[in-house]
């Protein structure tokens, strides 16, 4: 079960993360960090990291463009981690059964929060008229309330009262509806693909498709080799070395090198006497969420 | 008075930056978005420039609560240019400032959203998430370090923009374009890498054809490993291009299709 202090800490985090995302963007407001922090609070960091990581990938391309509401993967990750740890759910299943529906439902509360803030904007107008400078600042800072409460209230309520319902769902998914439970686990594993596809719509893939192929091919080959090496290393008796999985940082460095090469060649062309036509064909990011 | 004698000091820049970093979007609302935030973050400086209870201050406060929305990673560039003007010309700059804000917010929103709202989270989020999938939180700390660097950049740009003025916009444009282009390459590369590692699905079905069982997954692996994940991403990419498709809808379609195919025994988790 989820203890009372865990409910309080998770609720406080739910309120903090949206303010962080709006302001300093420390990345503690990212879904992967939401899973990590919830994991620490719940006492099972690994489950939190798995859920947070999967939610991070699912919303990878979903940025906030021009103030559009986006699927609230953070609250989803918090609730999924809490229930997965408390009720010993399979993390993958928790992603599809809890994190995704919660994240989608929370969109309407984000809209509500943004809407509620209009009230304070009008109060500020009145204070400007009255030349009440302190009042302007006070009413501006009160905008914090709709923002954080729109997360804290649903997350807190779900944590405090949701356990019974979730417990029933888990029981059914692993009993009479096992096919559904298994299916949701598979879905949890496939969901990051949505994040990648959304992202590809925002990135200029047509211009840089070669790098997409490079990234995929390098990684698919290495990950297979590393995967089997790990398997072999683990099964050979007397083998003392430790073989880890494919380090993603190494792959990211390859990508960084390609980016650096492109940047350097770009600068050279830019310095050439014939000022290259700098027409902006970057216009892939045209409007709000797809 | 119309002309102000006040000169902004480092203390003022510090105060604006603090308010920008920790308070710029708290008042975000559908009607005027960051309008009240813009007023809030320069209010003390406006009061110093125009003096309390003057008609000029009231009039400028009204100008600054108007609709405003830009990237909160670049907003103080606009602030810097704006305040340099107001400091020199006072209330005479009112129309120029209103035009400047309206003119610059769009371009900076586009650049900021693509670099800081999309590419940085993609590259570092991908790294953090794939490390997290192996139970390793180090990627999160790498991301935090990167965001601290970004916040330093957000901090220094105000004074820089204040000194350079409007000419800054044109000189920045080319450099930002080159950086964005390089960053998109890394973004695209990382997506390719993620498709190969993070979509964990395979064919489970082994159909019997003329008494011979056909291991589909094994045959695909001989072509190239992880072909099914690549095909899945391609299919969702195509789906998202359809009219009326939203990312949330796509997520639920994937949910339903996965459950159906899994129940039929066609696919399973890798």
mmCIF file of C-alpha atoms in Angstrom, chain A residues 17-286:
data_model
loop_
_atom_site.group_PDB
_atom_site.id
_atom_site.type_symbol
_atom_site.label_atom_id
_atom_site.label_comp_id
_atom_site.label_asym_id
_atom_site.label_seq_id
_atom_site.Cartn_x
_atom_site.Cartn_y
_atom_site.Cartn_z
ATOM 1 C CA UNK A 17 7.144 19.548 -11.626
ATOM 2 C CA UNK A 18 4.791 21.770 -13.627
ATOM 3 C CA UNK A 19 6.316 24.935 -12.140
ATOM 4 C CA UNK A 20 9.763 23.594 -12.933
ATOM 5 C CA UNK A 21 8.744 22.865 -16.488
ATOM 6 C CA UNK A 22 7.307 26.355 -16.933
ATOM 7 C CA UNK A 23 10.271 28.121 -15.427
ATOM 8 C CA UNK A 24 13.804 26.875 -14.931
ATOM 9 C CA UNK A 25 13.299 23.622 -16.841
ATOM 10 C CA UNK A 26 15.856 21.733 -14.796
ATOM 11 C CA UNK A 27 14.724 18.467 -16.450
ATOM 12 C CA UNK A 28 13.507 17.300 -13.048
ATOM 13 C CA UNK A 29 10.155 17.940 -14.692
ATOM 14 C CA UNK A 30 10.803 15.377 -17.418
ATOM 15 C CA UNK A 31 8.890 12.069 -17.306
ATOM 16 C CA UNK A 32 12.086 10.067 -16.813
ATOM 17 C CA UNK A 33 12.923 12.169 -13.739
ATOM 18 C CA UNK A 34 9.307 11.906 -12.566
ATOM 19 C CA UNK A 35 9.681 8.124 -12.616
ATOM 20 C CA UNK A 36 13.061 8.316 -10.898
ATOM 21 C CA UNK A 37 11.845 10.588 -8.093
ATOM 22 C CA UNK A 38 8.635 8.599 -7.593
ATOM 23 C CA UNK A 39 10.772 5.470 -7.528
ATOM 24 C CA UNK A 40 12.929 6.921 -4.755
ATOM 25 C CA UNK A 41 9.838 7.912 -2.751
ATOM 26 C CA UNK A 42 8.257 4.490 -3.250
ATOM 27 C CA UNK A 43 11.495 2.659 -2.495
ATOM 28 C CA UNK A 44 11.905 0.976 -5.895
ATOM 29 C CA UNK A 45 14.087 3.111 -8.150
ATOM 30 C CA UNK A 46 14.348 0.517 -10.910
ATOM 31 C CA UNK A 47 10.596 0.314 -11.511
ATOM 32 C CA UNK A 48 10.429 4.108 -11.503
ATOM 33 C CA UNK A 49 13.223 4.370 -14.048
ATOM 34 C CA UNK A 50 11.629 1.813 -16.370
ATOM 35 C CA UNK A 51 8.245 3.548 -16.298
ATOM 36 C CA UNK A 52 9.700 7.046 -16.456
ATOM 37 C CA UNK A 53 12.037 6.090 -19.295
ATOM 38 C CA UNK A 54 9.229 4.564 -21.340
ATOM 39 C CA UNK A 55 6.999 7.606 -20.827
ATOM 40 C CA UNK A 56 9.889 9.899 -21.750
ATOM 41 C CA UNK A 57 10.259 8.109 -25.054
ATOM 42 C CA UNK A 58 6.519 8.066 -25.696
ATOM 43 C CA UNK A 59 6.346 11.858 -25.529
ATOM 44 C CA UNK A 60 9.784 12.518 -26.990
ATOM 45 C CA UNK A 61 8.516 14.650 -29.821
ATOM 46 C CA UNK A 62 5.638 16.247 -27.989
ATOM 47 C CA UNK A 63 7.035 19.621 -27.039
ATOM 48 C CA UNK A 64 4.920 22.556 -25.966
ATOM 49 C CA UNK A 65 4.529 24.541 -29.121
ATOM 50 C CA UNK A 66 2.929 27.943 -28.764
ATOM 51 C CA UNK A 67 1.247 27.006 -25.515
ATOM 52 C CA UNK A 68 -0.644 23.968 -26.747
ATOM 53 C CA UNK A 69 -1.527 21.455 -24.072
ATOM 54 C CA UNK A 70 0.400 18.248 -24.266
ATOM 55 C CA UNK A 71 -0.187 14.808 -22.878
ATOM 56 C CA UNK A 72 0.856 14.923 -19.214
ATOM 57 C CA UNK A 73 3.358 12.098 -19.083
ATOM 58 C CA UNK A 74 4.743 13.305 -15.744
ATOM 59 C CA UNK A 75 1.581 12.749 -13.729
ATOM 60 C CA UNK A 76 1.149 9.473 -15.588
ATOM 61 C CA UNK A 77 4.633 8.336 -14.627
ATOM 62 C CA UNK A 78 4.119 9.347 -10.989
ATOM 63 C CA UNK A 79 0.870 7.406 -10.612
ATOM 64 C CA UNK A 80 2.054 4.394 -12.580
ATOM 65 C CA UNK A 81 5.234 4.128 -10.522
ATOM 66 C CA UNK A 82 3.390 4.505 -7.238
ATOM 67 C CA UNK A 83 0.834 1.809 -8.042
ATOM 68 C CA UNK A 84 3.297 -0.495 -9.776
ATOM 69 C CA UNK A 85 5.518 -0.542 -6.698
ATOM 70 C CA UNK A 86 2.711 -0.620 -4.139
ATOM 71 C CA UNK A 87 0.726 -3.365 -5.872
ATOM 72 C CA UNK A 88 3.705 -5.199 -7.400
ATOM 73 C CA UNK A 89 2.503 -4.661 -10.946
ATOM 74 C CA UNK A 90 4.596 -5.418 -14.005
ATOM 75 C CA UNK A 91 6.119 -2.034 -14.977
ATOM 76 C CA UNK A 92 5.353 -2.497 -18.692
ATOM 77 C CA UNK A 93 1.743 -3.279 -17.855
ATOM 78 C CA UNK A 94 1.542 -0.252 -15.569
ATOM 79 C CA UNK A 95 2.650 1.967 -18.454
ATOM 80 C CA UNK A 96 -0.224 0.922 -20.702
ATOM 81 C CA UNK A 97 -2.885 0.536 -17.995
ATOM 82 C CA UNK A 98 -2.145 3.541 -15.783
ATOM 83 C CA UNK A 99 0.460 5.943 -17.150
ATOM 84 C CA UNK A 100 -1.002 6.448 -20.634
ATOM 85 C CA UNK A 101 -4.685 6.853 -19.716
ATOM 86 C CA UNK A 102 -3.770 9.168 -16.826
ATOM 87 C CA UNK A 103 -1.486 11.214 -19.069
ATOM 88 C CA UNK A 104 -4.276 11.605 -21.637
ATOM 89 C CA UNK A 105 -6.945 12.487 -19.061
ATOM 90 C CA UNK A 106 -4.713 15.099 -17.460
ATOM 91 C CA UNK A 107 -4.696 17.144 -20.665
ATOM 92 C CA UNK A 108 -8.131 18.516 -19.812
ATOM 93 C CA UNK A 109 -6.898 19.631 -16.396
ATOM 94 C CA UNK A 110 -4.013 21.435 -18.034
ATOM 95 C CA UNK A 111 -6.559 23.286 -20.161
ATOM 96 C CA UNK A 112 -8.536 24.122 -17.023
ATOM 97 C CA UNK A 113 -5.426 25.473 -15.287
ATOM 98 C CA UNK A 114 -4.502 27.678 -18.225
ATOM 99 C CA UNK A 115 -8.074 28.885 -18.402
ATOM 100 C CA UNK A 116 -8.285 29.684 -14.684
ATOM 101 C CA UNK A 117 -5.273 31.946 -15.015
ATOM 102 C CA UNK A 118 -7.285 34.331 -17.194
ATOM 103 C CA UNK A 119 -9.014 35.359 -13.968
ATOM 104 C CA UNK A 120 -5.739 36.618 -12.500
ATOM 105 C CA UNK A 121 -4.836 38.379 -15.742
ATOM 106 C CA UNK A 122 -8.012 40.461 -15.404
ATOM 107 C CA UNK A 123 -7.255 41.198 -11.780
ATOM 108 C CA UNK A 124 -3.858 42.476 -12.932
ATOM 109 C CA UNK A 125 -5.562 44.821 -15.388
ATOM 110 C CA UNK A 126 -7.563 46.273 -12.521
ATOM 111 C CA UNK A 127 -4.435 46.677 -10.409
ATOM 112 C CA UNK A 128 -2.647 48.449 -13.272
ATOM 113 C CA UNK A 129 -5.553 50.883 -13.410
ATOM 114 C CA UNK A 130 -5.315 51.403 -9.631
ATOM 115 C CA UNK A 131 -1.504 51.781 -9.803
ATOM 116 C CA UNK A 132 -1.197 49.099 -7.149
ATOM 117 C CA UNK A 133 2.245 47.726 -7.952
ATOM 118 C CA UNK A 134 2.331 45.217 -5.145
ATOM 119 C CA UNK A 135 -1.093 44.005 -6.223
ATOM 120 C CA UNK A 136 0.125 43.386 -9.765
ATOM 121 C CA UNK A 137 2.947 41.211 -8.533
ATOM 122 C CA UNK A 138 0.788 39.392 -6.022
ATOM 123 C CA UNK A 139 -1.858 38.539 -8.584
ATOM 124 C CA UNK A 140 0.775 37.430 -11.035
ATOM 125 C CA UNK A 141 2.427 35.082 -8.572
ATOM 126 C CA UNK A 142 -0.960 33.652 -7.670
ATOM 127 C CA UNK A 143 -0.960 32.137 -11.141
ATOM 128 C CA UNK A 144 1.074 29.426 -9.464
ATOM 129 C CA UNK A 145 -2.088 28.156 -7.785
ATOM 130 C CA UNK A 146 -4.078 27.020 -10.832
ATOM 131 C CA UNK A 147 -0.915 25.597 -12.374
ATOM 132 C CA UNK A 148 0.173 23.426 -9.499
ATOM 133 C CA UNK A 149 -3.287 22.574 -8.152
ATOM 134 C CA UNK A 150 -4.341 21.286 -11.563
ATOM 135 C CA UNK A 151 -1.729 18.546 -10.995
ATOM 136 C CA UNK A 152 -1.710 18.146 -7.244
ATOM 137 C CA UNK A 153 -5.435 17.595 -6.743
ATOM 138 C CA UNK A 154 -5.959 14.760 -9.244
ATOM 139 C CA UNK A 155 -2.654 13.056 -8.389
ATOM 140 C CA UNK A 156 -3.270 13.339 -4.643
ATOM 141 C CA UNK A 157 -6.821 12.027 -4.899
ATOM 142 C CA UNK A 158 -5.807 9.136 -7.118
ATOM 143 C CA UNK A 159 -3.003 8.144 -4.773
ATOM 144 C CA UNK A 160 -5.176 8.362 -1.684
ATOM 145 C CA UNK A 161 -8.252 6.603 -3.016
ATOM 146 C CA UNK A 162 -7.249 4.837 -6.227
ATOM 147 C CA UNK A 163 -5.414 1.858 -4.790
ATOM 148 C CA UNK A 164 -8.531 -0.277 -4.373
ATOM 149 C CA UNK A 165 -9.635 0.214 -7.973
ATOM 150 C CA UNK A 166 -6.166 -0.356 -9.374
ATOM 151 C CA UNK A 167 -5.805 -3.496 -7.259
ATOM 152 C CA UNK A 168 -8.993 -4.916 -8.766
ATOM 153 C CA UNK A 169 -7.792 -4.065 -12.277
ATOM 154 C CA UNK A 170 -4.472 -5.792 -11.665
ATOM 155 C CA UNK A 171 -6.238 -8.867 -10.347
ATOM 156 C CA UNK A 172 -8.462 -9.100 -13.424
ATOM 157 C CA UNK A 173 -5.591 -8.462 -15.832
ATOM 158 C CA UNK A 174 -3.584 -11.313 -14.399
ATOM 159 C CA UNK A 175 -6.564 -13.615 -13.965
ATOM 160 C CA UNK A 176 -9.610 -13.873 -16.220
ATOM 161 C CA UNK A 177 -8.394 -11.249 -18.692
ATOM 162 C CA UNK A 178 -4.821 -12.440 -18.978
ATOM 163 C CA UNK A 179 -4.852 -11.937 -22.759
ATOM 164 C CA UNK A 180 -5.612 -8.244 -22.158
ATOM 165 C CA UNK A 181 -2.922 -7.980 -19.495
ATOM 166 C CA UNK A 182 -0.348 -9.495 -21.832
ATOM 167 C CA UNK A 183 -1.536 -7.287 -24.676
ATOM 168 C CA UNK A 184 -1.136 -4.177 -22.558
ATOM 169 C CA UNK A 185 2.382 -5.277 -21.673
ATOM 170 C CA UNK A 186 3.206 -5.555 -25.380
ATOM 171 C CA UNK A 187 1.592 -2.158 -25.972
ATOM 172 C CA UNK A 188 3.763 -0.672 -23.227
ATOM 173 C CA UNK A 189 6.805 -1.919 -25.064
ATOM 174 C CA UNK A 190 5.627 -0.510 -28.429
ATOM 175 C CA UNK A 191 4.434 2.910 -27.219
ATOM 176 C CA UNK A 192 7.826 4.625 -27.523
ATOM 177 C CA UNK A 193 7.413 4.115 -31.284
ATOM 178 C CA UNK A 194 4.670 6.751 -31.196
ATOM 179 C CA UNK A 195 7.067 9.220 -29.619
ATOM 180 C CA UNK A 196 9.658 8.557 -32.310
ATOM 181 C CA UNK A 197 7.108 8.936 -35.113
ATOM 182 C CA UNK A 198 5.847 12.250 -33.717
ATOM 183 C CA UNK A 199 9.394 13.467 -33.435
ATOM 184 C CA UNK A 200 10.156 12.534 -37.021
ATOM 185 C CA UNK A 201 7.276 14.744 -38.089
ATOM 186 C CA UNK A 202 8.896 17.704 -36.371
ATOM 187 C CA UNK A 203 12.414 17.028 -37.571
ATOM 188 C CA UNK A 204 13.472 17.637 -41.177
ATOM 189 C CA UNK A 205 13.726 13.907 -41.939
ATOM 190 C CA UNK A 206 13.628 14.317 -45.701
ATOM 191 C CA UNK A 207 16.695 16.518 -45.596
ATOM 192 C CA UNK A 208 18.601 14.369 -43.120
ATOM 193 C CA UNK A 209 17.256 10.869 -43.829
ATOM 194 C CA UNK A 210 20.818 9.561 -44.270
ATOM 195 C CA UNK A 211 21.453 10.192 -40.576
ATOM 196 C CA UNK A 212 18.290 8.307 -39.661
ATOM 197 C CA UNK A 213 19.626 5.276 -41.528
ATOM 198 C CA UNK A 214 23.073 5.682 -39.947
ATOM 199 C CA UNK A 215 21.643 5.916 -36.448
ATOM 200 C CA UNK A 216 19.422 2.903 -36.935
ATOM 201 C CA UNK A 217 21.978 0.673 -38.618
ATOM 202 C CA UNK A 218 24.869 1.397 -36.266
ATOM 203 C CA UNK A 219 22.681 0.760 -33.281
ATOM 204 C CA UNK A 220 20.822 -2.291 -34.511
ATOM 205 C CA UNK A 221 24.101 -4.022 -35.332
ATOM 206 C CA UNK A 222 25.850 -3.067 -32.112
ATOM 207 C CA UNK A 223 22.864 -3.821 -29.935
ATOM 208 C CA UNK A 224 22.595 -7.316 -31.394
ATOM 209 C CA UNK A 225 26.283 -7.996 -30.893
ATOM 210 C CA UNK A 226 26.289 -6.584 -27.380
ATOM 211 C CA UNK A 227 23.107 -8.429 -26.513
ATOM 212 C CA UNK A 228 24.461 -11.825 -27.534
ATOM 213 C CA UNK A 229 27.857 -11.109 -25.968
ATOM 214 C CA UNK A 230 26.099 -10.373 -22.708
ATOM 215 C CA UNK A 231 24.095 -13.565 -23.005
ATOM 216 C CA UNK A 232 27.196 -15.629 -23.748
ATOM 217 C CA UNK A 233 29.253 -13.978 -21.014
ATOM 218 C CA UNK A 234 26.550 -14.837 -18.543
ATOM 219 C CA UNK A 235 26.253 -18.469 -19.588
ATOM 220 C CA UNK A 236 29.898 -19.469 -19.864
ATOM 221 C CA UNK A 237 31.135 -20.969 -16.644
ATOM 222 C CA UNK A 238 34.426 -19.600 -15.419
ATOM 223 C CA UNK A 239 34.164 -16.456 -17.560
ATOM 224 C CA UNK A 240 35.276 -13.713 -15.204
ATOM 225 C CA UNK A 241 34.820 -10.585 -17.355
ATOM 226 C CA UNK A 242 31.699 -8.473 -17.143
ATOM 227 C CA UNK A 243 29.971 -7.649 -20.419
ATOM 228 C CA UNK A 244 27.515 -4.765 -20.190
ATOM 229 C CA UNK A 245 24.766 -3.778 -22.575
ATOM 230 C CA UNK A 246 25.300 -1.311 -25.412
ATOM 231 C CA UNK A 247 26.230 2.056 -23.860
ATOM 232 C CA UNK A 248 23.864 4.636 -25.327
ATOM 233 C CA UNK A 249 26.280 7.467 -24.599
ATOM 234 C CA UNK A 250 28.676 6.006 -27.160
ATOM 235 C CA UNK A 251 25.943 6.064 -29.795
ATOM 236 C CA UNK A 252 25.089 9.651 -28.820
ATOM 237 C CA UNK A 253 28.736 10.621 -29.305
ATOM 238 C CA UNK A 254 28.639 9.251 -32.844
ATOM 239 C CA UNK A 255 25.619 11.457 -33.460
ATOM 240 C CA UNK A 256 27.427 14.425 -31.949
ATOM 241 C CA UNK A 257 30.360 13.852 -34.304
ATOM 242 C CA UNK A 258 28.065 13.898 -37.336
ATOM 243 C CA UNK A 259 26.450 17.097 -36.055
ATOM 244 C CA UNK A 260 29.852 18.700 -35.537
ATOM 245 C CA UNK A 261 30.988 17.793 -39.060
ATOM 246 C CA UNK A 262 27.844 19.325 -40.503
ATOM 247 C CA UNK A 263 28.252 22.463 -38.400
ATOM 248 C CA UNK A 264 31.843 22.947 -39.524
ATOM 249 C CA UNK A 265 31.087 22.459 -43.206
ATOM 250 C CA UNK A 266 28.101 24.770 -42.811
ATOM 251 C CA UNK A 267 30.289 27.502 -41.353
ATOM 252 C CA UNK A 268 32.758 27.146 -44.232
ATOM 253 C CA UNK A 269 30.035 27.537 -46.819
ATOM 254 C CA UNK A 270 28.683 30.496 -44.871
ATOM 255 C CA UNK A 271 32.088 32.216 -44.986
ATOM 256 C CA UNK A 272 32.550 31.638 -48.699
ATOM 257 C CA UNK A 273 32.365 34.865 -50.713
ATOM 258 C CA UNK A 274 29.235 33.718 -52.470
ATOM 259 C CA UNK A 275 26.877 34.152 -49.538
ATOM 260 C CA UNK A 276 24.894 30.988 -49.849
ATOM 261 C CA UNK A 277 21.188 31.568 -50.094
ATOM 262 C CA UNK A 278 20.113 31.107 -46.515
ATOM 263 C CA UNK A 279 16.590 30.162 -47.362
ATOM 264 C CA UNK A 280 15.072 28.549 -44.372
ATOM 265 C CA UNK A 281 13.960 25.078 -45.284
ATOM 266 C CA UNK A 282 13.728 24.254 -41.615
ATOM 267 C CA UNK A 283 10.043 24.996 -41.604
ATOM 268 C CA UNK A 284 8.947 21.578 -40.431
ATOM 269 C CA UNK A 285 7.736 22.899 -37.135
ATOM 270 C CA UNK A 286 4.768 24.791 -38.372
#
